[in-house]
mmCIF file of C-alpha atoms in Angstrom:
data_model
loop_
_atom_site.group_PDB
_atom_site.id
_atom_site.type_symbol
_atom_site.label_atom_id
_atom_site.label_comp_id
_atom_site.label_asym_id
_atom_site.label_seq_id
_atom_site.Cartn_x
_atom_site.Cartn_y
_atom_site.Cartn_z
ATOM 1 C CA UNK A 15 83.311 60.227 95.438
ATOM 2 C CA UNK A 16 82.826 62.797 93.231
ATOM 3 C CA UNK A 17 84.818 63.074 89.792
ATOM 4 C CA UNK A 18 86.154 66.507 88.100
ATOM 5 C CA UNK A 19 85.688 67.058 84.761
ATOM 6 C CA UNK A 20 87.464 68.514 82.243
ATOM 7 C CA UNK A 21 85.748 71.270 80.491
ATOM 8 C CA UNK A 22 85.106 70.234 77.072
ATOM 9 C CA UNK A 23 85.517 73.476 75.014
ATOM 10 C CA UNK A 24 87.480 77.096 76.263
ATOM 11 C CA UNK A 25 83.934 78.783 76.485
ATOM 12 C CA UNK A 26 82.918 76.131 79.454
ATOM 13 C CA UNK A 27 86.171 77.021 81.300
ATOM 14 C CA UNK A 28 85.759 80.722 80.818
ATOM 15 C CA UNK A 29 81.990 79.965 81.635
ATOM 16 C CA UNK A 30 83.119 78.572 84.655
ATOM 17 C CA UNK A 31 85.310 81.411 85.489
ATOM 18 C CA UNK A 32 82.550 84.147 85.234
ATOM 19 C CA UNK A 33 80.858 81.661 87.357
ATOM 20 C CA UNK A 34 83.196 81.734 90.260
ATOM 21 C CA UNK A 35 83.986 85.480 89.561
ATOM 22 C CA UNK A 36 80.058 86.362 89.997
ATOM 23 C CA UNK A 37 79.908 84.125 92.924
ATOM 24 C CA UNK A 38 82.856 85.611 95.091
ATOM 25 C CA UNK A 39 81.358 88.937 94.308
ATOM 26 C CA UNK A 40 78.249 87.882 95.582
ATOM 27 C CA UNK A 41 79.732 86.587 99.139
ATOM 28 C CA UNK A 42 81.267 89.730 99.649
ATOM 29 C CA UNK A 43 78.274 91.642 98.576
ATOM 30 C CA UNK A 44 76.365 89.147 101.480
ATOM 31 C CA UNK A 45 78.690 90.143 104.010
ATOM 32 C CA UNK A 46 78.237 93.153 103.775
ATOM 33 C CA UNK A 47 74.479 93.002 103.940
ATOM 34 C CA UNK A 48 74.708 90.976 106.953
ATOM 35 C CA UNK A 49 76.714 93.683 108.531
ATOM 36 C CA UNK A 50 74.591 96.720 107.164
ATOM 37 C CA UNK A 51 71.599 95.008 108.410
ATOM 38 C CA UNK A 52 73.024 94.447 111.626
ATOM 39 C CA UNK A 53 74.303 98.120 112.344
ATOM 40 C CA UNK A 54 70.481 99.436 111.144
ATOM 41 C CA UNK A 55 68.862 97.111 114.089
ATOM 42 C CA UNK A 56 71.128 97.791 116.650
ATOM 43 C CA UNK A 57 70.355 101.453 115.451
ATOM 44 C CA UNK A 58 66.665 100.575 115.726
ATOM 45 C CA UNK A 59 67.138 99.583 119.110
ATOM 46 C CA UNK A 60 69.368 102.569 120.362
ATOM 47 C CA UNK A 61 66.866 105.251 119.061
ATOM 48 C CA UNK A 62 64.110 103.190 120.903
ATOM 49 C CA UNK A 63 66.407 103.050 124.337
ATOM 50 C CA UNK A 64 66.834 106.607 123.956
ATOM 51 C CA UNK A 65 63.488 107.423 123.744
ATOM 52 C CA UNK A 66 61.632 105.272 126.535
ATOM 53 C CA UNK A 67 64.581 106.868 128.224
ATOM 54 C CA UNK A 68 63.453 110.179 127.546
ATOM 55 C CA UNK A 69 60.151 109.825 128.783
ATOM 56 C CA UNK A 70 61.214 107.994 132.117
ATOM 57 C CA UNK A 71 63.692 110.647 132.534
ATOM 58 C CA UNK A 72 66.392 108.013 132.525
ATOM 59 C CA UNK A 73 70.049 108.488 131.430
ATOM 60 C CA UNK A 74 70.431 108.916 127.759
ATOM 61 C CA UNK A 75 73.674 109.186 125.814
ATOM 62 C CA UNK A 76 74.429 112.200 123.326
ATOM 63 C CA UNK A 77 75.051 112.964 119.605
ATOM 64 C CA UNK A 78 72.270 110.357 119.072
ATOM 65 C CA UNK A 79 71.408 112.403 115.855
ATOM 66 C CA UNK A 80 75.093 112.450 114.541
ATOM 67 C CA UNK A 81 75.538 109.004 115.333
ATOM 68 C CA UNK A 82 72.556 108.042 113.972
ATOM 69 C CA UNK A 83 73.713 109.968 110.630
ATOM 70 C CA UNK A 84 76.996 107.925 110.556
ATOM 71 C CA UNK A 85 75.550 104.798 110.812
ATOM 72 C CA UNK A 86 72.605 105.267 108.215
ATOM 73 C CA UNK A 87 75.185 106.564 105.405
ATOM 74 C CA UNK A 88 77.495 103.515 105.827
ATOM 75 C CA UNK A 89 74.271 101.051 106.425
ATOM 76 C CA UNK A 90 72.554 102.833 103.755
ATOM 77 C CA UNK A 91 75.103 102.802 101.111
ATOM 78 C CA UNK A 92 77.059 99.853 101.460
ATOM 79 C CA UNK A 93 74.256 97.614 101.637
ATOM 80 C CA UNK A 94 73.108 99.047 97.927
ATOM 81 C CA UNK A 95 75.068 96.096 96.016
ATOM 82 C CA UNK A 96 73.342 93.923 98.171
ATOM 83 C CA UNK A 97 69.942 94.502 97.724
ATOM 84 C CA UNK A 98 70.585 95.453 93.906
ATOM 85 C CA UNK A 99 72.340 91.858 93.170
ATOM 86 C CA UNK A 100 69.428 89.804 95.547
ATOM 87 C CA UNK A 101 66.570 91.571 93.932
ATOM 88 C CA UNK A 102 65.467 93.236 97.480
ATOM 89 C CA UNK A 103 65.259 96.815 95.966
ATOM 90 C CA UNK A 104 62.196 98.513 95.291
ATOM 91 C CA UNK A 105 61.331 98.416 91.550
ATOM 92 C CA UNK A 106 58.103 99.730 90.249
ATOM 93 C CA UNK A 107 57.173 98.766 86.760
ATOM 94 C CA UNK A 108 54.553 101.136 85.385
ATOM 95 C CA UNK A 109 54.986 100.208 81.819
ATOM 96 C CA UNK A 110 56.825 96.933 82.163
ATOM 97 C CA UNK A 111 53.248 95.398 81.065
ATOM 98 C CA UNK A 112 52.895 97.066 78.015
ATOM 99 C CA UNK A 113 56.142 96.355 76.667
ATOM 100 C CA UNK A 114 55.710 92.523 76.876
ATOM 101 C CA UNK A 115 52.744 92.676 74.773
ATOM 102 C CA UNK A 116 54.475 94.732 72.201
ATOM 103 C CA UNK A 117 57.108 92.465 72.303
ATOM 104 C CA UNK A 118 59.187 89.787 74.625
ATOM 105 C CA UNK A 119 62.645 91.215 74.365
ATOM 106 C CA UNK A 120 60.901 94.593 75.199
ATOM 107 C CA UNK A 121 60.733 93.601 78.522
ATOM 108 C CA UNK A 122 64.475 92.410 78.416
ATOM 109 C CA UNK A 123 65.391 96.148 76.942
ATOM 110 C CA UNK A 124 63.373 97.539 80.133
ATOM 111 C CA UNK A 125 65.385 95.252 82.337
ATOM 112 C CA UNK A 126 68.644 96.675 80.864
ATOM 113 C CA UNK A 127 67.791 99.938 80.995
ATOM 114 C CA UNK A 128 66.900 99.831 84.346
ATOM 115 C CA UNK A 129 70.068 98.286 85.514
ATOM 116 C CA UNK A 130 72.170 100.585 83.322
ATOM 117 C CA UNK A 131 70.099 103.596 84.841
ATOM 118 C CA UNK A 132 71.294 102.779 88.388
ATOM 119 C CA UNK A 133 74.611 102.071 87.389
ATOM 120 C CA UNK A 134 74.715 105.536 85.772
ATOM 121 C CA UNK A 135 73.224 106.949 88.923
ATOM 122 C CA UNK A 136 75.777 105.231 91.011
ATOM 123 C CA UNK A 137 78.941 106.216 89.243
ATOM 124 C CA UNK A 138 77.959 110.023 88.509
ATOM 125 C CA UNK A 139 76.762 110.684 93.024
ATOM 126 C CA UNK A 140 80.210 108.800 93.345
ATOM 127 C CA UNK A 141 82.176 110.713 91.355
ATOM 128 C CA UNK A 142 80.439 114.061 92.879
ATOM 129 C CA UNK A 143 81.298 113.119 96.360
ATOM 130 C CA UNK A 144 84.771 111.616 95.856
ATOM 131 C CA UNK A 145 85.426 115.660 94.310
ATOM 132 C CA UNK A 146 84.142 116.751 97.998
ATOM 133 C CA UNK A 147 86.220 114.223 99.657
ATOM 134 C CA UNK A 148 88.967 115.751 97.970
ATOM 135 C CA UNK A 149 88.003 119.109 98.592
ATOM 136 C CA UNK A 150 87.210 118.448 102.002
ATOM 137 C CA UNK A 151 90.251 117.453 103.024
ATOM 138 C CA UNK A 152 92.116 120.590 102.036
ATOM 139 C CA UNK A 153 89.509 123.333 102.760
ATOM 140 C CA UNK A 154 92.031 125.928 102.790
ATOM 141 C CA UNK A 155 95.921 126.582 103.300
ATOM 142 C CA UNK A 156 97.379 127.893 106.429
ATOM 143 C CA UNK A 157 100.399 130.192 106.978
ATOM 144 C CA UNK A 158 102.716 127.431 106.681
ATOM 145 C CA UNK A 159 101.456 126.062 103.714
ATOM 146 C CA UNK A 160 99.522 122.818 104.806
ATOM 147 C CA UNK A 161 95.997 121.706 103.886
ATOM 148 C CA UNK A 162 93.874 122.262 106.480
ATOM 149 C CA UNK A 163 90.607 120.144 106.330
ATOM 150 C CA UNK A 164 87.193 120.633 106.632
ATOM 151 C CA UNK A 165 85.938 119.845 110.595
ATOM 152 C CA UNK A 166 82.337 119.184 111.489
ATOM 153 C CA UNK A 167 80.560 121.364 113.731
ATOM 154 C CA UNK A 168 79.664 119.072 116.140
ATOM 155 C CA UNK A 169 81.915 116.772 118.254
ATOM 156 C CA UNK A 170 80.945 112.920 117.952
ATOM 157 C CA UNK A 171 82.741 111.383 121.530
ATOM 158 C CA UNK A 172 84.050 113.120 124.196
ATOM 159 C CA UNK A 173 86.466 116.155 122.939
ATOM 160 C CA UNK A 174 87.375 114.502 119.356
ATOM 161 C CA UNK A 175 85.945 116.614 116.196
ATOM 162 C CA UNK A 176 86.133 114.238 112.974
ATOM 163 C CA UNK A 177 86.942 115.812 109.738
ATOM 164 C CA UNK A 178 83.873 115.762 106.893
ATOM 165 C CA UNK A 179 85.763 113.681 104.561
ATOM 166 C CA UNK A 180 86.128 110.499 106.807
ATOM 167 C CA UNK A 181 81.965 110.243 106.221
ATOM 168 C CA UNK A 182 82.235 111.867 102.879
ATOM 169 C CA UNK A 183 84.501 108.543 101.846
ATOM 170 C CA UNK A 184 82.140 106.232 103.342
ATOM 171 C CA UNK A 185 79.526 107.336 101.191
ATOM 172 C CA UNK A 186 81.739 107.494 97.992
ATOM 173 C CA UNK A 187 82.625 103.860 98.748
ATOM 174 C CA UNK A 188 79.284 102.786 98.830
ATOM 175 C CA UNK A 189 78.091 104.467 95.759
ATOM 176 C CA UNK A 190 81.550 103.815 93.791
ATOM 177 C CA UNK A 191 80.471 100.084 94.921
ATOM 178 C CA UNK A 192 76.662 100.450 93.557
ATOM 179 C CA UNK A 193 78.332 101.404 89.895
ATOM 180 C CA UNK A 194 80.576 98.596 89.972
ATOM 181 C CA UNK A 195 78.306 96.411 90.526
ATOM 182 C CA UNK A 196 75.828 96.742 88.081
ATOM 183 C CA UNK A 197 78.431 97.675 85.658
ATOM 184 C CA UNK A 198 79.813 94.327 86.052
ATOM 185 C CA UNK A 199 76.325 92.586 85.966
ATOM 186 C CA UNK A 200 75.501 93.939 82.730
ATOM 187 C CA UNK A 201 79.253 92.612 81.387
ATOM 188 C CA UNK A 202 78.465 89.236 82.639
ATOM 189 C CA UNK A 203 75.467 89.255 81.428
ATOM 190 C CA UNK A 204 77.139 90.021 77.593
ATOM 191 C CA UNK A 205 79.712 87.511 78.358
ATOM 192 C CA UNK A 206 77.522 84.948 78.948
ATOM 193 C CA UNK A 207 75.505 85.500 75.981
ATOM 194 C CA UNK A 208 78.701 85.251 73.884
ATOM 195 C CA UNK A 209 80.716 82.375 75.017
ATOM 196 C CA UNK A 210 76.831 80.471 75.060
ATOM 197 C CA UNK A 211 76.788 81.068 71.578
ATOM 198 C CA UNK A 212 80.472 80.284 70.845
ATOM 199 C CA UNK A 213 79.813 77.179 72.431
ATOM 200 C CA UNK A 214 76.764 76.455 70.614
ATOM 201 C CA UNK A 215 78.594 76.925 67.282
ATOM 202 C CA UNK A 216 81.328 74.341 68.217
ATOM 203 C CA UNK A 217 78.565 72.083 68.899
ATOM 204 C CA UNK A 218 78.606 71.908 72.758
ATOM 205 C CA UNK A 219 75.362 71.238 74.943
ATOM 206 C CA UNK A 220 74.480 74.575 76.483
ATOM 207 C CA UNK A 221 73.956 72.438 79.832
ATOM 208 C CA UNK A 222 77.272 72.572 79.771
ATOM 209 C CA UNK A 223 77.825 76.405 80.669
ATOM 210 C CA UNK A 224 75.826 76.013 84.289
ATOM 211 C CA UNK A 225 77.695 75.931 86.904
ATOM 212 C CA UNK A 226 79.542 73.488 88.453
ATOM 213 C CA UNK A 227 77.594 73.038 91.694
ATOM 214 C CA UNK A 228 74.334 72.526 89.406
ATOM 215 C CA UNK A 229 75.988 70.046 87.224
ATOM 216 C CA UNK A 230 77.000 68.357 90.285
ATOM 217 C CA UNK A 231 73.612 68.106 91.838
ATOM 218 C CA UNK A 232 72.200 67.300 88.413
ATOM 219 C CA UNK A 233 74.504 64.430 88.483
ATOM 220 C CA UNK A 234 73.974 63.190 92.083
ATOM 221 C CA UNK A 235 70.193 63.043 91.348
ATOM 222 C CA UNK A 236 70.302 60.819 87.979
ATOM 223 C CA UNK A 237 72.056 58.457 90.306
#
């Protein structure tokens, strides 16, 4: 039987609300990693098909390219919170080393930086291609006045011809996504900071501001 308790100061239940905040975002960050990773193997395996096709002069299916395309700038994108939040990005520290012998919160400066770096990448490639979504849907204006959108050049099934900014939006999603969430990171991070010294001012236990799964398990093990 498990007991809730009440938090014992207003940082521990705003703690706890960062906590559950951070969490959610995390799920849906996981979900979508599942998914991404999932479209970029059943890729794998439809370029390979096509191929041993090729060589047995078997039947292949077309726009393998543009498909191909599609799938790598949702996968490839969408999947960027993912591997930013889970630490599966590929981060090469050149100086890292150096900077913790000059001093320890060097390396926590390098840390921010780095984080603030892609978050500044993310938002200004976002911004850029949300201004081409927007342009690509209204290319030019007809005789009768309407927006006529920018078509690609190369039909994707059968006789259909999809417009540029339906895979232009895909992309700004993704990145517009990436700059959220490191934006947000770095605020949690300062909000933790503050309400953990808020609370140690009032006197709480800074065991306190873990979360409440932790605190459980903490508990079920001393019994």
């Amino acid at each position: 039987m498990t007991t809730q308790t009440t938090p014992s100061t207003p940082a521990v239940a705003i703690m706890q609300l960062v906590h559950k905040i951070d969490h959610g975002l995390d799920y849906i960050y996981r979900i979508f990693g599942y998914i991404c990773g999932t479209l970029l193997l059943l890729l794998g395996i439809y370029i390979t098909y096509q191929v041993i096709m090729r060589k047995l002069g078997g039947p292949v299916l077309g726009n393998q390219e543009l498909i191909g395309g599609y799938i790598l700038a949702f996968a490839g994108t969408w999947a960027f919170s993912y591997s930013l939040r889970t630490g599966s990005h590929v981060r090469i520290d050149v100086l890292l080393p150096l900077f913790s012998r000059i001093h320890p919160y060097m390396r926590s400066a390098a840390d921010w930086l780095a984080l603030g770096s892609v978050g500044f990448f993310g938002l200004i490639t976002a911004i850029k291609t949300w201004e081409e979504v927007a342009e690509s849907r209204c290319i030019r204006t007809n005789q009768a006045g309407e927006c006529e959108p920018a078509l690609a050049n190369t039909y994707l099934i059968g006789n259909f011809l999809p417009e540029l900014w339906m895979f232009q939006l895909i992309v700004a999603i993704g990145f517009t996504m990436l700059a959220f969430t490191s934006f947000q990171w770095m605020l949690s991070m300062i909000v933790r900071g503050l309400l953990e010294i808020w609370h140690k001012s009032s006197g709480g236990d800074v065991a306190e501001l873990a979360p409440v799964s932790e605190i459980a398990q903490e508990g079920g093990s001393a019994v």
